[in-house]
Amino acid sequence: MSANLRTRAGLAAGIMLGGMTMLPGVALSQSATPANITGRWNTIGNTRTGTLNITQSANGTLSGTIFGNPLQGYYTPSSRRIVFVRIANGIPFQFYSGWISTNGLGLGGQFNVWNISDGASVGVDYNFSATKVSDFP
């Protein structure tokens, strides 16, 4: 494993651990391997804060929004792996890849920009994380 890949893996793990904070007064579903990650999440991607809304279908496909843009993706409960694309003007322009925490309340990973039509100013690889705030999107 290259040093750069190890650094990215370490950052993603740190983001996931940091994103597992319980919010006071908010009761959320938890399990050892969350089967469904539908909900509203507070997210941060490359220092930008916003909302991630996820609706998961029975076969694991995801729909929703991130930072106000539509998303489409997939979640695999057995590995807690999540992948999705952020779409602007009907065109995917960012690819998100990460893992859901074991308690189902945090997620972290990275996103890659391959189309700069909606605001990537410099670079192509960024970290993101999110904390679940509601079981409803």
JSON list of C-alpha atoms in Angstrom, two decimals:
[
{"chain": "A", "resi": 1, "resn": "MET", "atom": "CA", "xyz": [0.00, 0.00, 0.00]},
{"chain": "A", "resi": 2, "resn": "SER", "atom": "CA", "xyz": [1.48, 3.35, -1.01]},
{"chain": "A", "resi": 3, "resn": "ALA", "atom": "CA", "xyz": [2.09, 6.06, 1.58]},
{"chain": "A", "resi": 4, "resn": "ASN", "atom": "CA", "xyz": [-0.53, 8.27, -0.08]},
{"chain": "A", "resi": 5, "resn": "LEU", "atom": "CA", "xyz": [-3.15, 5.50, 0.05]},
{"chain": "A", "resi": 6, "resn": "ARG", "atom": "CA", "xyz": [-2.30, 4.75, 3.70]},
{"chain": "A", "resi": 7, "resn": "THR", "atom": "CA", "xyz": [-2.67, 8.45, 4.51]},
{"chain": "A", "resi": 8, "resn": "ARG", "atom": "CA", "xyz": [-6.08, 8.59, 2.82]},
{"chain": "A", "resi": 9, "resn": "ALA", "atom": "CA", "xyz": [-7.23, 5.41, 4.58]},
{"chain": "A", "resi": 10, "resn": "GLY", "atom": "CA", "xyz": [-6.11, 6.83, 7.92]},
{"chain": "A", "resi": 11, "resn": "LEU", "atom": "CA", "xyz": [-7.91, 10.11, 7.28]},
{"chain": "A", "resi": 12, "resn": "ALA", "atom": "CA", "xyz": [-11.12, 8.30, 6.30]},
{"chain": "A", "resi": 13, "resn": "ALA", "atom": "CA", "xyz": [-10.95, 6.16, 9.46]},
{"chain": "A", "resi": 14, "resn": "GLY", "atom": "CA", "xyz": [-10.39, 9.25, 11.59]},
{"chain": "A", "resi": 15, "resn": "ILE", "atom": "CA", "xyz": [-13.29, 11.05, 9.98]},
{"chain": "A", "resi": 16, "resn": "MET", "atom": "CA", "xyz": [-15.56, 8.06, 10.59]},
{"chain": "A", "resi": 17, "resn": "LEU", "atom": "CA", "xyz": [-14.56, 7.84, 14.24]},
{"chain": "A", "resi": 18, "resn": "GLY", "atom": "CA", "xyz": [-14.99, 11.58, 14.67]},
{"chain": "A", "resi": 19, "resn": "GLY", "atom": "CA", "xyz": [-18.44, 11.46, 13.08]},
{"chain": "A", "resi": 20, "resn": "MET", "atom": "CA", "xyz": [-19.94, 8.97, 15.53]},
{"chain": "A", "resi": 21, "resn": "THR", "atom": "CA", "xyz": [-20.99, 11.50, 18.14]},
{"chain": "A", "resi": 22, "resn": "MET", "atom": "CA", "xyz": [-24.53, 11.13, 19.51]},
{"chain": "A", "resi": 23, "resn": "LEU", "atom": "CA", "xyz": [-26.54, 14.31, 19.44]},
{"chain": "A", "resi": 24, "resn": "PRO", "atom": "CA", "xyz": [-28.35, 15.15, 22.69]},
{"chain": "A", "resi": 25, "resn": "GLY", "atom": "CA", "xyz": [-32.08, 14.51, 22.61]},
{"chain": "A", "resi": 26, "resn": "VAL", "atom": "CA", "xyz": [-32.01, 12.70, 19.26]},
{"chain": "A", "resi": 27, "resn": "ALA", "atom": "CA", "xyz": [-33.01, 9.03, 19.25]},
{"chain": "A", "resi": 28, "resn": "LEU", "atom": "CA", "xyz": [-31.74, 7.20, 16.19]},
{"chain": "A", "resi": 29, "resn": "SER", "atom": "CA", "xyz": [-31.78, 3.56, 15.20]},
{"chain": "A", "resi": 30, "resn": "GLN", "atom": "CA", "xyz": [-28.50, 1.73, 15.74]},
{"chain": "A", "resi": 31, "resn": "SER", "atom": "CA", "xyz": [-27.27, -1.76, 14.92]},
{"chain": "A", "resi": 32, "resn": "ALA", "atom": "CA", "xyz": [-23.99, -3.62, 14.55]},
{"chain": "A", "resi": 33, "resn": "THR", "atom": "CA", "xyz": [-24.44, -3.58, 10.78]},
{"chain": "A", "resi": 34, "resn": "PRO", "atom": "CA", "xyz": [-27.08, -1.05, 9.78]},
{"chain": "A", "resi": 35, "resn": "ALA", "atom": "CA", "xyz": [-29.28, -2.60, 7.09]},
{"chain": "A", "resi": 36, "resn": "ASN", "atom": "CA", "xyz": [-30.82, 0.71, 6.07]},
{"chain": "A", "resi": 37, "resn": "ILE", "atom": "CA", "xyz": [-29.15, 4.13, 6.15]},
{"chain": "A", "resi": 38, "resn": "THR", "atom": "CA", "xyz": [-32.17, 6.21, 5.14]},
{"chain": "A", "resi": 39, "resn": "GLY", "atom": "CA", "xyz": [-32.10, 9.54, 6.91]},
{"chain": "A", "resi": 40, "resn": "ARG", "atom": "CA", "xyz": [-30.89, 13.10, 7.13]},
{"chain": "A", "resi": 41, "resn": "TRP", "atom": "CA", "xyz": [-27.18, 13.62, 7.78]},
{"chain": "A", "resi": 42, "resn": "ASN", "atom": "CA", "xyz": [-25.13, 16.72, 8.60]},
{"chain": "A", "resi": 43, "resn": "THR", "atom": "CA", "xyz": [-22.18, 16.55, 6.25]},
{"chain": "A", "resi": 44, "resn": "ILE", "atom": "CA", "xyz": [-18.90, 18.27, 5.59]},
{"chain": "A", "resi": 45, "resn": "GLY", "atom": "CA", "xyz": [-16.99, 17.91, 2.34]},
{"chain": "A", "resi": 46, "resn": "ASN", "atom": "CA", "xyz": [-13.73, 19.76, 1.80]},
{"chain": "A", "resi": 47, "resn": "THR", "atom": "CA", "xyz": [-14.68, 22.27, 4.55]},
{"chain": "A", "resi": 48, "resn": "ARG", "atom": "CA", "xyz": [-18.17, 22.89, 3.09]},
{"chain": "A", "resi": 49, "resn": "THR", "atom": "CA", "xyz": [-21.01, 22.04, 5.49]},
{"chain": "A", "resi": 50, "resn": "GLY", "atom": "CA", "xyz": [-24.46, 20.99, 4.40]},
{"chain": "A", "resi": 51, "resn": "THR", "atom": "CA", "xyz": [-27.10, 18.29, 4.39]},
{"chain": "A", "resi": 52, "resn": "LEU", "atom": "CA", "xyz": [-27.07, 14.77, 2.96]},
{"chain": "A", "resi": 53, "resn": "ASN", "atom": "CA", "xyz": [-30.55, 13.26, 2.54]},
{"chain": "A", "resi": 54, "resn": "ILE", "atom": "CA", "xyz": [-30.59, 9.53, 1.77]},
{"chain": "A", "resi": 55, "resn": "THR", "atom": "CA", "xyz": [-33.49, 7.27, 0.84]},
{"chain": "A", "resi": 56, "resn": "GLN", "atom": "CA", "xyz": [-32.52, 3.60, 0.51]},
{"chain": "A", "resi": 57, "resn": "SER", "atom": "CA", "xyz": [-34.64, 1.11, -1.42]},
{"chain": "A", "resi": 58, "resn": "ALA", "atom": "CA", "xyz": [-34.95, -2.58, -0.51]},
{"chain": "A", "resi": 59, "resn": "ASN", "atom": "CA", "xyz": [-32.22, -3.58, -3.00]},
{"chain": "A", "resi": 60, "resn": "GLY", "atom": "CA", "xyz": [-29.68, -1.10, -1.57]},
{"chain": "A", "resi": 61, "resn": "THR", "atom": "CA", "xyz": [-29.95, 1.60, -4.22]},
{"chain": "A", "resi": 62, "resn": "LEU", "atom": "CA", "xyz": [-29.77, 5.14, -2.89]},
{"chain": "A", "resi": 63, "resn": "SER", "atom": "CA", "xyz": [-31.40, 8.37, -3.95]},
{"chain": "A", "resi": 64, "resn": "GLY", "atom": "CA", "xyz": [-31.57, 11.76, -2.32]},
{"chain": "A", "resi": 65, "resn": "THR", "atom": "CA", "xyz": [-29.61, 14.99, -2.23]},
{"chain": "A", "resi": 66, "resn": "ILE", "atom": "CA", "xyz": [-26.25, 16.29, -1.08]},
{"chain": "A", "resi": 67, "resn": "PHE", "atom": "CA", "xyz": [-25.57, 20.02, -0.81]},
{"chain": "A", "resi": 68, "resn": "GLY", "atom": "CA", "xyz": [-28.90, 20.51, -2.61]},
{"chain": "A", "resi": 69, "resn": "ASN", "atom": "CA", "xyz": [-27.95, 18.41, -5.66]},
{"chain": "A", "resi": 70, "resn": "PRO", "atom": "CA", "xyz": [-29.47, 15.02, -6.52]},
{"chain": "A", "resi": 71, "resn": "LEU", "atom": "CA", "xyz": [-27.52, 11.85, -5.80]},
{"chain": "A", "resi": 72, "resn": "GLN", "atom": "CA", "xyz": [-27.72, 8.25, -6.97]},
{"chain": "A", "resi": 73, "resn": "GLY", "atom": "CA", "xyz": [-25.78, 5.36, -5.49]},
{"chain": "A", "resi": 74, "resn": "TYR", "atom": "CA", "xyz": [-25.62, 2.10, -3.63]},
{"chain": "A", "resi": 75, "resn": "TYR", "atom": "CA", "xyz": [-25.10, 0.80, -0.08]},
{"chain": "A", "resi": 76, "resn": "THR", "atom": "CA", "xyz": [-23.92, -2.70, 0.85]},
{"chain": "A", "resi": 77, "resn": "PRO", "atom": "CA", "xyz": [-24.82, -3.52, 4.49]},
{"chain": "A", "resi": 78, "resn": "SER", "atom": "CA", "xyz": [-22.47, -6.54, 4.77]},
{"chain": "A", "resi": 79, "resn": "SER", "atom": "CA", "xyz": [-19.41, -4.31, 4.22]},
{"chain": "A", "resi": 80, "resn": "ARG", "atom": "CA", "xyz": [-21.04, -1.00, 5.30]},
{"chain": "A", "resi": 81, "resn": "ARG", "atom": "CA", "xyz": [-19.78, 0.39, 1.96]},
{"chain": "A", "resi": 82, "resn": "ILE", "atom": "CA", "xyz": [-21.49, 3.40, 0.38]},
{"chain": "A", "resi": 83, "resn": "VAL", "atom": "CA", "xyz": [-20.92, 4.88, -3.07]},
{"chain": "A", "resi": 84, "resn": "PHE", "atom": "CA", "xyz": [-22.86, 7.58, -4.88]},
{"chain": "A", "resi": 85, "resn": "VAL", "atom": "CA", "xyz": [-22.58, 10.31, -7.47]},
{"chain": "A", "resi": 86, "resn": "ARG", "atom": "CA", "xyz": [-23.57, 13.93, -7.05]},
{"chain": "A", "resi": 87, "resn": "ILE", "atom": "CA", "xyz": [-25.42, 15.26, -10.08]},
{"chain": "A", "resi": 88, "resn": "ALA", "atom": "CA", "xyz": [-25.80, 18.82, -11.39]},
{"chain": "A", "resi": 89, "resn": "ASN", "atom": "CA", "xyz": [-27.77, 19.71, -14.50]},
{"chain": "A", "resi": 90, "resn": "GLY", "atom": "CA", "xyz": [-28.29, 16.00, -15.18]},
{"chain": "A", "resi": 91, "resn": "ILE", "atom": "CA", "xyz": [-24.53, 15.30, -15.22]},
{"chain": "A", "resi": 92, "resn": "PRO", "atom": "CA", "xyz": [-22.63, 13.39, -12.50]},
{"chain": "A", "resi": 93, "resn": "PHE", "atom": "CA", "xyz": [-19.67, 15.52, -11.44]},
{"chain": "A", "resi": 94, "resn": "GLN", "atom": "CA", "xyz": [-18.50, 14.06, -8.12]},
{"chain": "A", "resi": 95, "resn": "PHE", "atom": "CA", "xyz": [-18.05, 10.45, -7.01]},
{"chain": "A", "resi": 96, "resn": "TYR", "atom": "CA", "xyz": [-18.36, 9.73, -3.26]},
{"chain": "A", "resi": 97, "resn": "SER", "atom": "CA", "xyz": [-16.96, 6.55, -1.73]},
{"chain": "A", "resi": 98, "resn": "GLY", "atom": "CA", "xyz": [-16.93, 5.64, 1.96]},
{"chain": "A", "resi": 99, "resn": "TRP", "atom": "CA", "xyz": [-18.07, 3.49, 4.87]},
{"chain": "A", "resi": 100, "resn": "ILE", "atom": "CA", "xyz": [-20.88, 3.71, 7.37]},
{"chain": "A", "resi": 101, "resn": "SER", "atom": "CA", "xyz": [-19.77, 3.44, 11.02]},
{"chain": "A", "resi": 102, "resn": "THR", "atom": "CA", "xyz": [-20.62, 0.25, 12.90]},
{"chain": "A", "resi": 103, "resn": "ASN", "atom": "CA", "xyz": [-23.35, 2.02, 14.90]},
{"chain": "A", "resi": 104, "resn": "GLY", "atom": "CA", "xyz": [-24.88, 3.47, 11.72]},
{"chain": "A", "resi": 105, "resn": "LEU", "atom": "CA", "xyz": [-24.64, 7.08, 12.91]},
{"chain": "A", "resi": 106, "resn": "GLY", "atom": "CA", "xyz": [-21.51, 8.25, 11.07]},
{"chain": "A", "resi": 107, "resn": "LEU", "atom": "CA", "xyz": [-19.96, 7.93, 7.66]},
{"chain": "A", "resi": 108, "resn": "GLY", "atom": "CA", "xyz": [-16.71, 9.01, 6.12]},
{"chain": "A", "resi": 109, "resn": "GLY", "atom": "CA", "xyz": [-14.64, 8.67, 3.00]},
{"chain": "A", "resi": 110, "resn": "GLN", "atom": "CA", "xyz": [-13.55, 10.71, 0.05]},
{"chain": "A", "resi": 111, "resn": "PHE", "atom": "CA", "xyz": [-15.04, 12.26, -3.03]},
{"chain": "A", "resi": 112, "resn": "ASN", "atom": "CA", "xyz": [-13.45, 12.73, -6.40]},
{"chain": "A", "resi": 113, "resn": "VAL", "atom": "CA", "xyz": [-14.22, 15.47, -8.89]},
{"chain": "A", "resi": 114, "resn": "TRP", "atom": "CA", "xyz": [-14.12, 14.63, -12.57]},
{"chain": "A", "resi": 115, "resn": "ASN", "atom": "CA", "xyz": [-16.26, 17.42, -14.00]},
{"chain": "A", "resi": 116, "resn": "ILE", "atom": "CA", "xyz": [-15.66, 20.94, -12.71]},
{"chain": "A", "resi": 117, "resn": "SER", "atom": "CA", "xyz": [-18.92, 22.38, -14.03]},
{"chain": "A", "resi": 118, "resn": "ASP", "atom": "CA", "xyz": [-20.26, 22.96, -10.51]},
{"chain": "A", "resi": 119, "resn": "GLY", "atom": "CA", "xyz": [-17.52, 24.50, -8.49]},
{"chain": "A", "resi": 120, "resn": "ALA", "atom": "CA", "xyz": [-14.33, 22.46, -8.06]},
{"chain": "A", "resi": 121, "resn": "SER", "atom": "CA", "xyz": [-11.65, 25.12, -7.99]},
{"chain": "A", "resi": 122, "resn": "VAL", "atom": "CA", "xyz": [-8.47, 23.17, -7.35]},
{"chain": "A", "resi": 123, "resn": "GLY", "atom": "CA", "xyz": [-7.68, 19.48, -7.08]},
{"chain": "A", "resi": 124, "resn": "VAL", "atom": "CA", "xyz": [-9.73, 16.36, -7.54]},
{"chain": "A", "resi": 125, "resn": "ASP", "atom": "CA", "xyz": [-9.63, 14.40, -4.24]},
{"chain": "A", "resi": 126, "resn": "TYR", "atom": "CA", "xyz": [-11.34, 15.57, -1.05]},
{"chain": "A", "resi": 127, "resn": "ASN", "atom": "CA", "xyz": [-12.44, 14.08, 2.29]},
{"chain": "A", "resi": 128, "resn": "PHE", "atom": "CA", "xyz": [-16.03, 14.04, 3.48]},
{"chain": "A", "resi": 129, "resn": "SER", "atom": "CA", "xyz": [-17.87, 12.91, 6.59]},
{"chain": "A", "resi": 130, "resn": "ALA", "atom": "CA", "xyz": [-21.40, 12.98, 7.93]},
{"chain": "A", "resi": 131, "resn": "THR", "atom": "CA", "xyz": [-23.32, 12.44, 11.17]},
{"chain": "A", "resi": 132, "resn": "LYS", "atom": "CA", "xyz": [-26.87, 11.11, 11.13]},
{"chain": "A", "resi": 133, "resn": "VAL", "atom": "CA", "xyz": [-29.40, 13.47, 12.70]},
{"chain": "A", "resi": 134, "resn": "SER", "atom": "CA", "xyz": [-32.70, 11.84, 11.71]},
{"chain": "A", "resi": 135, "resn": "ASP", "atom": "CA", "xyz": [-34.04, 8.50, 10.46]},
{"chain": "A", "resi": 136, "resn": "PHE", "atom": "CA", "xyz": [-36.15, 10.47, 7.97]},
{"chain": "A", "resi": 137, "resn": "PRO", "atom": "CA", "xyz": [-34.63, 12.25, 4.94]}
]
